[in-house]
């Protein structure tokens, strides 16, 4: 029996360098990437929808068409007059990647200005997904509008999943980031942090400390991703480590965490077993990091069980 999965956040235009020096255009963003992998891993009786705000320009039209062709529902996306999508560019220098962003005035920053539209989309869904980046791009007032709706969904028994995806540069201060990430976890049933980020920005000295902290904020289950060292599931006193899959040649780790989250949720929603879901997610993420780019085609993931 399927349901409706709604991912909330910002998808951007992505420019990357092709081998001939030309720029290649794509579309990506943490919460969109997770929706992409959830779509690739869930059967057709599940609807995967994306909630954001876009502009009324040709690039917004193209992004919506791209999402639609990927099987991701766009019916609740808000269109704002005179606005445009955010943009980022991947720079490659001596094999090292760096990113430049143009997202300060993107349409997605206003995704929660219409509280009624947000409520309608959330009420129509069974599973909600958002990230610390979703919260970071919103005004404080809009972030609280979104959080209130997510808390309602959680109270109604829906699965609300949250990846803190800590990006200090998107926040006005570390204090603001700490406060809002805690609010995000309070609104969530399942929190999916990456240990590297948590250790760096919350000074956690162990995975157990990360699990403890997010459970104190109000999360029911915490899954801490830790790169090649696997992922730890904490849903009580004890943590269960699920190993990563060995990858001999890592090509591009973009989207490792996003694909893990999408695959984990897809498996968990069908089988309700966090340990086997994390095992499946590790296989998907291991495949994703052996390709360039955030979005690996569903065909390449099909045989993974
Ligand atoms: P993020 O991309 O959010 O920083 P991680 O680096 O922790 O997240 O990676 C997420 C998941 O991707 C890990 O739990 C693991 O399953 C997989 N993964 C990441 N890096 C590797 C690697 N070098 N080898 C194998 N699996 C990896």
mmCIF file of C-alpha atoms and ligand atoms in Angstrom:
data_model
loop_
_atom_site.group_PDB
_atom_site.id
_atom_site.type_symbol
_atom_site.label_atom_id
_atom_site.label_comp_id
_atom_site.label_asym_id
_atom_site.label_seq_id
_atom_site.Cartn_x
_atom_site.Cartn_y
_atom_site.Cartn_z
ATOM 1 C CA UNK A 1 0.000 0.000 0.000
ATOM 2 C CA UNK A 2 1.533 3.275 -1.124
ATOM 3 C CA UNK A 3 1.204 6.848 -0.020
ATOM 4 C CA UNK A 4 2.363 10.374 -0.720
ATOM 5 C CA UNK A 5 5.910 11.560 0.055
ATOM 6 C CA UNK A 6 6.498 15.317 0.084
ATOM 7 C CA UNK A 7 9.994 16.805 0.063
ATOM 8 C CA UNK A 8 10.260 20.508 0.921
ATOM 9 C CA UNK A 9 13.161 22.787 0.001
ATOM 10 C CA UNK A 10 15.143 24.367 -2.804
ATOM 11 C CA UNK A 11 16.184 22.904 -6.137
ATOM 12 C CA UNK A 12 18.703 24.988 -8.049
ATOM 13 C CA UNK A 13 20.031 25.265 -11.556
ATOM 14 C CA UNK A 14 23.431 23.522 -11.584
ATOM 15 C CA UNK A 15 26.211 24.513 -13.960
ATOM 16 C CA UNK A 16 29.182 22.163 -14.263
ATOM 17 C CA UNK A 17 32.093 21.996 -16.676
ATOM 18 C CA UNK A 18 31.880 19.512 -19.486
ATOM 19 C CA UNK A 19 35.120 17.979 -20.821
ATOM 20 C CA UNK A 20 35.210 20.415 -23.762
ATOM 21 C CA UNK A 21 35.099 23.423 -21.427
ATOM 22 C CA UNK A 22 31.432 24.168 -22.117
ATOM 23 C CA UNK A 23 29.041 24.557 -19.217
ATOM 24 C CA UNK A 24 26.523 21.815 -18.658
ATOM 25 C CA UNK A 25 23.176 22.664 -17.126
ATOM 26 C CA UNK A 26 21.411 20.457 -14.611
ATOM 27 C CA UNK A 27 19.032 20.758 -11.668
ATOM 28 C CA UNK A 28 19.843 19.705 -8.102
ATOM 29 C CA UNK A 29 19.542 20.569 -4.429
ATOM 30 C CA UNK A 30 19.665 18.464 -1.268
ATOM 31 C CA UNK A 31 15.920 17.892 -0.723
ATOM 32 C CA UNK A 32 15.312 17.452 -4.451
ATOM 33 C CA UNK A 33 18.113 14.872 -4.674
ATOM 34 C CA UNK A 34 16.509 12.895 -1.856
ATOM 35 C CA UNK A 35 13.131 13.041 -3.648
ATOM 36 C CA UNK A 36 14.889 11.760 -6.800
ATOM 37 C CA UNK A 37 16.296 8.711 -4.970
ATOM 38 C CA UNK A 38 13.040 8.060 -3.118
ATOM 39 C CA UNK A 39 11.351 8.051 -6.549
ATOM 40 C CA UNK A 40 13.950 5.658 -7.933
ATOM 41 C CA UNK A 41 13.513 3.236 -5.001
ATOM 42 C CA UNK A 42 9.756 3.310 -4.303
ATOM 43 C CA UNK A 43 7.118 1.467 -6.339
ATOM 44 C CA UNK A 44 4.615 3.415 -8.430
ATOM 45 C CA UNK A 45 1.866 3.238 -5.805
ATOM 46 C CA UNK A 46 3.893 5.910 -3.987
ATOM 47 C CA UNK A 47 3.624 9.507 -5.187
ATOM 48 C CA UNK A 48 6.729 11.632 -4.686
ATOM 49 C CA UNK A 49 6.043 15.376 -4.695
ATOM 50 C CA UNK A 50 8.312 18.373 -4.390
ATOM 51 C CA UNK A 51 7.323 21.553 -2.578
ATOM 52 C CA UNK A 52 9.180 24.772 -3.301
ATOM 53 C CA UNK A 53 8.646 28.180 -4.868
ATOM 54 C CA UNK A 54 9.856 29.052 -8.352
ATOM 55 C CA UNK A 55 9.595 32.060 -10.622
ATOM 56 C CA UNK A 56 7.659 32.645 -13.819
ATOM 57 C CA UNK A 57 10.717 32.570 -16.095
ATOM 58 C CA UNK A 58 11.755 30.010 -18.689
ATOM 59 C CA UNK A 59 14.300 28.394 -16.342
ATOM 60 C CA UNK A 60 11.597 27.745 -13.741
ATOM 61 C CA UNK A 61 9.429 26.183 -16.477
ATOM 62 C CA UNK A 62 12.323 23.976 -17.513
ATOM 63 C CA UNK A 63 12.997 22.861 -13.943
ATOM 64 C CA UNK A 64 9.355 21.915 -13.464
ATOM 65 C CA UNK A 65 9.380 19.979 -16.728
ATOM 66 C CA UNK A 66 12.541 18.184 -15.605
ATOM 67 C CA UNK A 67 10.959 17.205 -12.272
ATOM 68 C CA UNK A 68 7.832 16.004 -14.051
ATOM 69 C CA UNK A 69 9.851 13.874 -16.447
ATOM 70 C CA UNK A 70 11.577 12.301 -13.435
ATOM 71 C CA UNK A 71 8.179 11.247 -12.071
ATOM 72 C CA UNK A 72 8.184 13.830 -9.295
ATOM 73 C CA UNK A 73 4.918 15.700 -8.677
ATOM 74 C CA UNK A 74 5.076 19.481 -9.089
ATOM 75 C CA UNK A 75 1.433 20.406 -8.537
ATOM 76 C CA UNK A 76 2.026 22.196 -5.231
ATOM 77 C CA UNK A 77 5.014 24.249 -6.407
ATOM 78 C CA UNK A 78 4.290 27.960 -6.033
ATOM 79 C CA UNK A 79 5.123 30.296 -8.951
ATOM 80 C CA UNK A 80 6.147 33.840 -8.010
ATOM 81 C CA UNK A 81 5.956 36.688 -10.473
ATOM 82 C CA UNK A 82 9.314 38.208 -11.410
ATOM 83 C CA UNK A 83 11.362 35.667 -9.422
ATOM 84 C CA UNK A 84 13.953 33.153 -10.653
ATOM 85 C CA UNK A 85 15.460 29.896 -9.307
ATOM 86 C CA UNK A 86 18.738 29.796 -7.370
ATOM 87 C CA UNK A 87 21.880 28.844 -9.296
ATOM 88 C CA UNK A 88 25.171 27.207 -8.405
ATOM 89 C CA UNK A 89 28.277 26.359 -10.312
ATOM 90 C CA UNK A 90 30.721 23.525 -9.732
ATOM 91 C CA UNK A 91 34.312 24.689 -10.277
ATOM 92 C CA UNK A 92 37.008 22.123 -10.957
ATOM 93 C CA UNK A 93 40.629 23.042 -10.297
ATOM 94 C CA UNK A 94 43.400 20.407 -10.123
ATOM 95 C CA UNK A 95 40.787 17.726 -9.447
ATOM 96 C CA UNK A 96 39.349 19.636 -6.468
ATOM 97 C CA UNK A 97 35.738 20.779 -6.603
ATOM 98 C CA UNK A 98 34.473 24.040 -5.180
ATOM 99 C CA UNK A 99 31.051 25.659 -5.426
ATOM 100 C CA UNK A 100 29.825 29.182 -6.163
ATOM 101 C CA UNK A 101 26.214 30.014 -5.307
ATOM 102 C CA UNK A 102 23.722 32.604 -6.511
ATOM 103 C CA UNK A 103 20.755 31.903 -4.293
ATOM 104 C CA UNK A 104 20.334 34.958 -2.044
ATOM 105 C CA UNK A 105 17.177 36.119 -3.766
ATOM 106 C CA UNK A 106 15.913 32.849 -5.204
ATOM 107 C CA UNK A 107 12.179 32.196 -5.346
ATOM 108 C CA UNK A 108 12.577 29.231 -2.956
ATOM 109 C CA UNK A 109 13.312 31.641 -0.091
ATOM 110 C CA UNK A 110 9.604 32.442 -0.165
ATOM 111 C CA UNK A 111 8.341 28.871 -0.202
ATOM 112 C CA UNK A 112 6.608 29.286 3.172
ATOM 113 C CA UNK A 113 5.122 32.768 2.782
ATOM 114 C CA UNK A 114 1.723 31.281 1.935
ATOM 115 C CA UNK A 115 0.896 29.264 5.046
ATOM 116 C CA UNK A 116 -2.368 27.941 3.582
ATOM 117 C CA UNK A 117 -0.641 26.497 0.516
ATOM 118 C CA UNK A 118 1.964 24.883 2.748
ATOM 119 C CA UNK A 119 -0.672 23.405 5.053
ATOM 120 C CA UNK A 120 -2.693 22.021 2.147
ATOM 121 C CA UNK A 121 0.374 20.294 0.657
ATOM 122 C CA UNK A 122 1.464 18.858 4.015
ATOM 123 C CA UNK A 123 -2.045 17.694 4.915
ATOM 124 C CA UNK A 124 -2.310 15.885 1.571
ATOM 125 C CA UNK A 125 0.912 13.909 2.300
ATOM 126 C CA UNK A 126 1.768 10.907 4.463
ATOM 127 C CA UNK A 127 5.530 11.433 4.722
ATOM 128 C CA UNK A 128 7.381 14.745 4.963
ATOM 129 C CA UNK A 129 11.047 15.445 4.317
ATOM 130 C CA UNK A 130 13.001 18.668 4.887
ATOM 131 C CA UNK A 131 16.513 19.781 5.796
ATOM 132 C CA UNK A 132 18.531 22.365 7.657
ATOM 133 C CA UNK A 133 19.051 24.056 4.284
ATOM 134 C CA UNK A 134 15.270 24.348 3.881
ATOM 135 C CA UNK A 135 15.165 26.150 7.238
ATOM 136 C CA UNK A 136 18.281 28.238 6.552
ATOM 137 C CA UNK A 137 16.943 29.875 3.381
ATOM 138 C CA UNK A 138 13.703 31.054 5.050
ATOM 139 C CA UNK A 139 13.056 34.166 7.113
ATOM 140 C CA UNK A 140 12.720 33.355 10.802
ATOM 141 C CA UNK A 141 8.972 33.921 10.644
ATOM 142 C CA UNK A 142 8.517 31.650 7.622
ATOM 143 C CA UNK A 143 10.709 28.959 9.171
ATOM 144 C CA UNK A 144 8.399 28.929 12.202
ATOM 145 C CA UNK A 145 5.343 28.701 9.905
ATOM 146 C CA UNK A 146 6.879 25.628 8.272
ATOM 147 C CA UNK A 147 7.923 24.103 11.602
ATOM 148 C CA UNK A 148 4.429 24.557 13.060
ATOM 149 C CA UNK A 149 2.926 22.664 10.102
ATOM 150 C CA UNK A 150 5.511 19.894 10.434
ATOM 151 C CA UNK A 151 4.831 19.574 14.160
ATOM 152 C CA UNK A 152 1.132 19.190 13.332
ATOM 153 C CA UNK A 153 1.996 16.448 10.849
ATOM 154 C CA UNK A 154 4.181 14.702 13.439
ATOM 155 C CA UNK A 155 1.417 14.968 16.064
ATOM 156 C CA UNK A 156 -0.992 13.427 13.545
ATOM 157 C CA UNK A 157 1.305 10.378 13.387
ATOM 158 C CA UNK A 158 2.961 11.103 10.032
ATOM 159 C CA UNK A 159 6.618 10.286 9.441
ATOM 160 C CA UNK A 160 8.579 13.551 9.362
ATOM 161 C CA UNK A 161 12.225 13.110 8.334
ATOM 162 C CA UNK A 162 14.876 15.811 8.749
ATOM 163 C CA UNK A 163 18.503 16.027 7.612
ATOM 164 C CA UNK A 164 20.205 18.867 9.551
ATOM 165 C CA UNK A 165 22.643 19.353 6.628
ATOM 166 C CA UNK A 166 24.591 21.961 8.602
ATOM 167 C CA UNK A 167 25.786 24.883 6.432
ATOM 168 C CA UNK A 168 27.007 27.675 8.749
ATOM 169 C CA UNK A 169 27.435 30.034 5.802
ATOM 170 C CA UNK A 170 23.696 30.028 5.130
ATOM 171 C CA UNK A 171 22.890 31.136 8.689
ATOM 172 C CA UNK A 172 23.171 34.625 10.190
ATOM 173 C CA UNK A 173 24.989 33.199 13.220
ATOM 174 C CA UNK A 174 25.961 29.872 14.779
ATOM 175 C CA UNK A 175 23.437 30.555 17.519
ATOM 176 C CA UNK A 176 20.647 30.909 14.980
ATOM 177 C CA UNK A 177 21.739 27.658 13.337
ATOM 178 C CA UNK A 178 21.828 25.762 16.647
ATOM 179 C CA UNK A 179 18.402 27.055 17.694
ATOM 180 C CA UNK A 180 16.656 26.328 14.408
ATOM 181 C CA UNK A 181 18.255 22.903 13.944
ATOM 182 C CA UNK A 182 16.971 21.952 17.396
ATOM 183 C CA UNK A 183 13.511 23.178 16.336
ATOM 184 C CA UNK A 184 13.785 21.098 13.166
ATOM 185 C CA UNK A 185 14.547 17.985 15.199
ATOM 186 C CA UNK A 186 11.650 18.724 17.556
ATOM 187 C CA UNK A 187 9.313 18.747 14.545
ATOM 188 C CA UNK A 188 10.745 15.455 13.225
ATOM 189 C CA UNK A 189 10.264 11.794 13.985
ATOM 190 C CA UNK A 190 13.449 10.774 12.199
ATOM 191 C CA UNK A 191 16.667 12.843 12.091
ATOM 192 C CA UNK A 192 19.436 11.884 9.629
ATOM 193 C CA UNK A 193 22.629 13.870 10.375
ATOM 194 C CA UNK A 194 26.174 13.368 9.072
ATOM 195 C CA UNK A 195 28.665 12.875 11.891
ATOM 196 C CA UNK A 196 31.427 15.016 10.322
ATOM 197 C CA UNK A 197 29.153 18.060 10.286
ATOM 198 C CA UNK A 198 27.766 17.445 13.763
ATOM 199 C CA UNK A 199 31.234 17.024 15.276
ATOM 200 C CA UNK A 200 32.427 20.214 13.575
ATOM 201 C CA UNK A 201 29.459 22.452 14.350
ATOM 202 C CA UNK A 202 27.906 21.010 17.518
ATOM 203 C CA UNK A 203 31.198 19.720 19.004
ATOM 204 C CA UNK A 204 29.814 16.190 19.448
ATOM 205 C CA UNK A 205 32.673 13.945 20.585
ATOM 206 C CA UNK A 206 31.001 10.701 19.536
ATOM 207 C CA UNK A 207 28.157 9.333 17.432
ATOM 208 C CA UNK A 208 26.397 8.444 20.691
ATOM 209 C CA UNK A 209 26.528 12.129 21.658
ATOM 210 C CA UNK A 210 24.896 13.115 18.339
ATOM 211 C CA UNK A 211 22.134 10.547 18.862
ATOM 212 C CA UNK A 212 21.590 11.670 22.453
ATOM 213 C CA UNK A 213 21.387 15.339 21.494
ATOM 214 C CA UNK A 214 18.832 14.848 18.698
ATOM 215 C CA UNK A 215 16.732 12.579 20.882
ATOM 216 C CA UNK A 216 16.775 15.256 23.570
ATOM 217 C CA UNK A 217 15.448 17.764 21.029
ATOM 218 C CA UNK A 218 12.530 15.399 20.411
ATOM 219 C CA UNK A 219 13.423 13.042 17.548
ATOM 220 C CA UNK A 220 12.176 9.478 17.930
ATOM 221 C CA UNK A 221 14.864 7.862 15.776
ATOM 222 C CA UNK A 222 18.290 9.177 14.735
ATOM 223 C CA UNK A 223 20.433 7.758 11.936
ATOM 224 C CA UNK A 224 23.949 9.124 11.959
ATOM 225 C CA UNK A 225 25.776 8.791 8.646
ATOM 226 C CA UNK A 226 29.523 8.525 8.823
ATOM 227 C CA UNK A 227 30.914 8.172 5.303
ATOM 228 C CA UNK A 228 32.899 4.943 4.723
ATOM 229 C CA UNK A 229 32.452 4.053 8.403
ATOM 230 C CA UNK A 230 28.746 3.331 7.921
ATOM 231 C CA UNK A 231 25.634 4.576 9.645
ATOM 232 C CA UNK A 232 24.429 4.178 13.234
ATOM 233 C CA UNK A 233 20.763 3.841 14.097
ATOM 234 C CA UNK A 234 19.764 5.167 17.487
ATOM 235 C CA UNK A 235 16.189 4.568 18.538
ATOM 236 C CA UNK A 236 16.687 3.895 22.206
ATOM 237 C CA UNK A 237 19.546 3.529 24.606
ATOM 238 C CA UNK A 238 21.758 1.576 22.240
ATOM 239 C CA UNK A 239 23.032 2.335 18.740
ATOM 240 C CA UNK A 240 23.215 -0.222 15.927
ATOM 241 C CA UNK A 241 26.035 0.219 13.416
ATOM 242 C CA UNK A 242 25.243 -0.704 9.823
ATOM 243 C CA UNK A 243 28.497 -0.835 7.805
ATOM 244 C CA UNK A 244 29.069 1.049 4.546
ATOM 245 C CA UNK A 245 29.754 -0.831 1.325
ATOM 246 C CA UNK A 246 33.444 -0.837 0.323
ATOM 247 C CA UNK A 247 34.116 1.398 -2.652
ATOM 248 C CA UNK A 248 37.549 1.042 -4.218
ATOM 249 C CA UNK A 249 37.370 4.116 -6.432
ATOM 250 C CA UNK A 250 35.240 7.010 -5.253
ATOM 251 C CA UNK A 251 34.454 9.315 -8.200
ATOM 252 C CA UNK A 252 32.271 12.034 -6.660
ATOM 253 C CA UNK A 253 30.691 12.036 -3.206
ATOM 254 C CA UNK A 254 28.091 14.678 -4.143
ATOM 255 C CA UNK A 255 24.706 13.451 -2.959
ATOM 256 C CA UNK A 256 26.040 10.517 -0.890
ATOM 257 C CA UNK A 257 23.990 11.631 2.107
ATOM 258 C CA UNK A 258 20.964 12.702 0.041
ATOM 259 C CA UNK A 259 20.821 9.376 -1.807
ATOM 260 C CA UNK A 260 21.291 7.474 1.458
ATOM 261 C CA UNK A 261 18.310 9.342 2.919
ATOM 262 C CA UNK A 262 16.064 8.775 -0.111
ATOM 263 C CA UNK A 263 16.914 5.081 -0.313
ATOM 264 C CA UNK A 264 16.599 4.595 3.461
ATOM 265 C CA UNK A 265 13.155 6.179 3.535
ATOM 266 C CA UNK A 266 11.980 4.246 0.476
ATOM 267 C CA UNK A 267 12.959 0.931 2.066
ATOM 268 C CA UNK A 268 11.794 1.858 5.562
ATOM 269 C CA UNK A 269 8.344 2.961 4.359
ATOM 270 C CA UNK A 270 7.809 -0.427 2.766
ATOM 271 C CA UNK A 271 9.381 -2.765 5.317
ATOM 272 C CA UNK A 272 9.533 -0.784 8.592
ATOM 273 C CA UNK A 273 12.964 -2.165 9.442
ATOM 274 C CA UNK A 274 15.632 0.514 10.042
ATOM 275 C CA UNK A 275 18.574 -1.931 9.976
ATOM 276 C CA UNK A 276 17.760 -3.480 6.594
ATOM 277 C CA UNK A 277 16.787 -0.023 5.273
ATOM 278 C CA UNK A 278 20.219 1.326 6.251
ATOM 279 C CA UNK A 279 21.874 -1.657 4.549
ATOM 280 C CA UNK A 280 19.965 -0.933 1.341
ATOM 281 C CA UNK A 281 20.735 2.804 1.588
ATOM 282 C CA UNK A 282 24.450 2.045 1.974
ATOM 283 C CA UNK A 283 24.361 0.075 -1.295
ATOM 284 C CA UNK A 284 22.590 2.879 -3.166
ATOM 285 C CA UNK A 285 24.948 5.562 -1.777
ATOM 286 C CA UNK A 286 27.981 3.414 -2.676
ATOM 287 C CA UNK A 287 26.730 3.231 -6.277
ATOM 288 C CA UNK A 288 25.982 6.972 -6.405
ATOM 289 C CA UNK A 289 29.524 7.955 -5.381
ATOM 290 C CA UNK A 290 30.930 5.974 -8.298
ATOM 291 C CA UNK A 291 29.362 8.436 -10.778
ATOM 292 C CA UNK A 292 29.760 12.161 -11.385
ATOM 293 C CA UNK A 293 26.965 14.488 -10.332
ATOM 294 C CA UNK A 294 24.154 14.526 -7.799
ATOM 295 C CA UNK A 295 21.584 12.523 -9.758
ATOM 296 C CA UNK A 296 22.366 8.994 -10.918
ATOM 297 C CA UNK A 297 19.795 7.579 -13.315
ATOM 298 C CA UNK A 298 17.260 5.107 -11.871
ATOM 299 C CA UNK A 299 18.315 2.515 -14.484
ATOM 300 C CA UNK A 300 21.750 2.310 -12.894
ATOM 301 C CA UNK A 301 20.200 1.619 -9.479
ATOM 302 C CA UNK A 302 17.538 -0.838 -10.598
ATOM 303 C CA UNK A 303 19.412 -4.029 -9.839
ATOM 304 C CA UNK A 304 20.276 -2.987 -6.266
ATOM 305 C CA UNK A 305 18.198 -4.795 -3.642
HETATM 306 P P1 LIG B 1 27.120 13.322 3.558
HETATM 307 O O1 LIG B 1 27.205 13.173 2.072
HETATM 308 O O2 LIG B 1 25.768 13.849 3.982
HETATM 309 O O3 LIG B 1 28.275 14.008 4.196
HETATM 310 P P2 LIG B 1 28.273 10.794 4.385
HETATM 311 O O4 LIG B 1 29.584 11.238 3.844
HETATM 312 O O5 LIG B 1 28.237 10.364 5.783
HETATM 313 O O6 LIG B 1 27.098 11.850 4.156
HETATM 314 O O7 LIG B 1 27.779 9.615 3.454
HETATM 315 C C1 LIG B 1 26.476 9.112 3.455
HETATM 316 C C2 LIG B 1 26.494 7.640 3.173
HETATM 317 O O8 LIG B 1 27.127 7.401 1.906
HETATM 318 C C3 LIG B 1 27.303 6.844 4.182
HETATM 319 O O9 LIG B 1 26.508 6.476 5.293
HETATM 320 C C4 LIG B 1 27.766 5.654 3.353
HETATM 321 O O10 LIG B 1 26.739 4.685 3.266
HETATM 322 C C5 LIG B 1 27.946 6.250 1.962
HETATM 323 N N1 LIG B 1 29.346 6.657 1.745
HETATM 324 C C6 LIG B 1 29.880 7.889 1.788
HETATM 325 N N2 LIG B 1 31.211 7.886 1.528
HETATM 326 C C7 LIG B 1 31.536 6.590 1.294
HETATM 327 C C8 LIG B 1 32.737 5.886 0.943
HETATM 328 N N3 LIG B 1 33.907 6.525 0.797
HETATM 329 N N4 LIG B 1 32.670 4.552 0.778
HETATM 330 C C9 LIG B 1 31.504 3.878 0.905
HETATM 331 N N5 LIG B 1 30.337 4.472 1.232
HETATM 332 C C10 LIG B 1 30.339 5.806 1.428
#
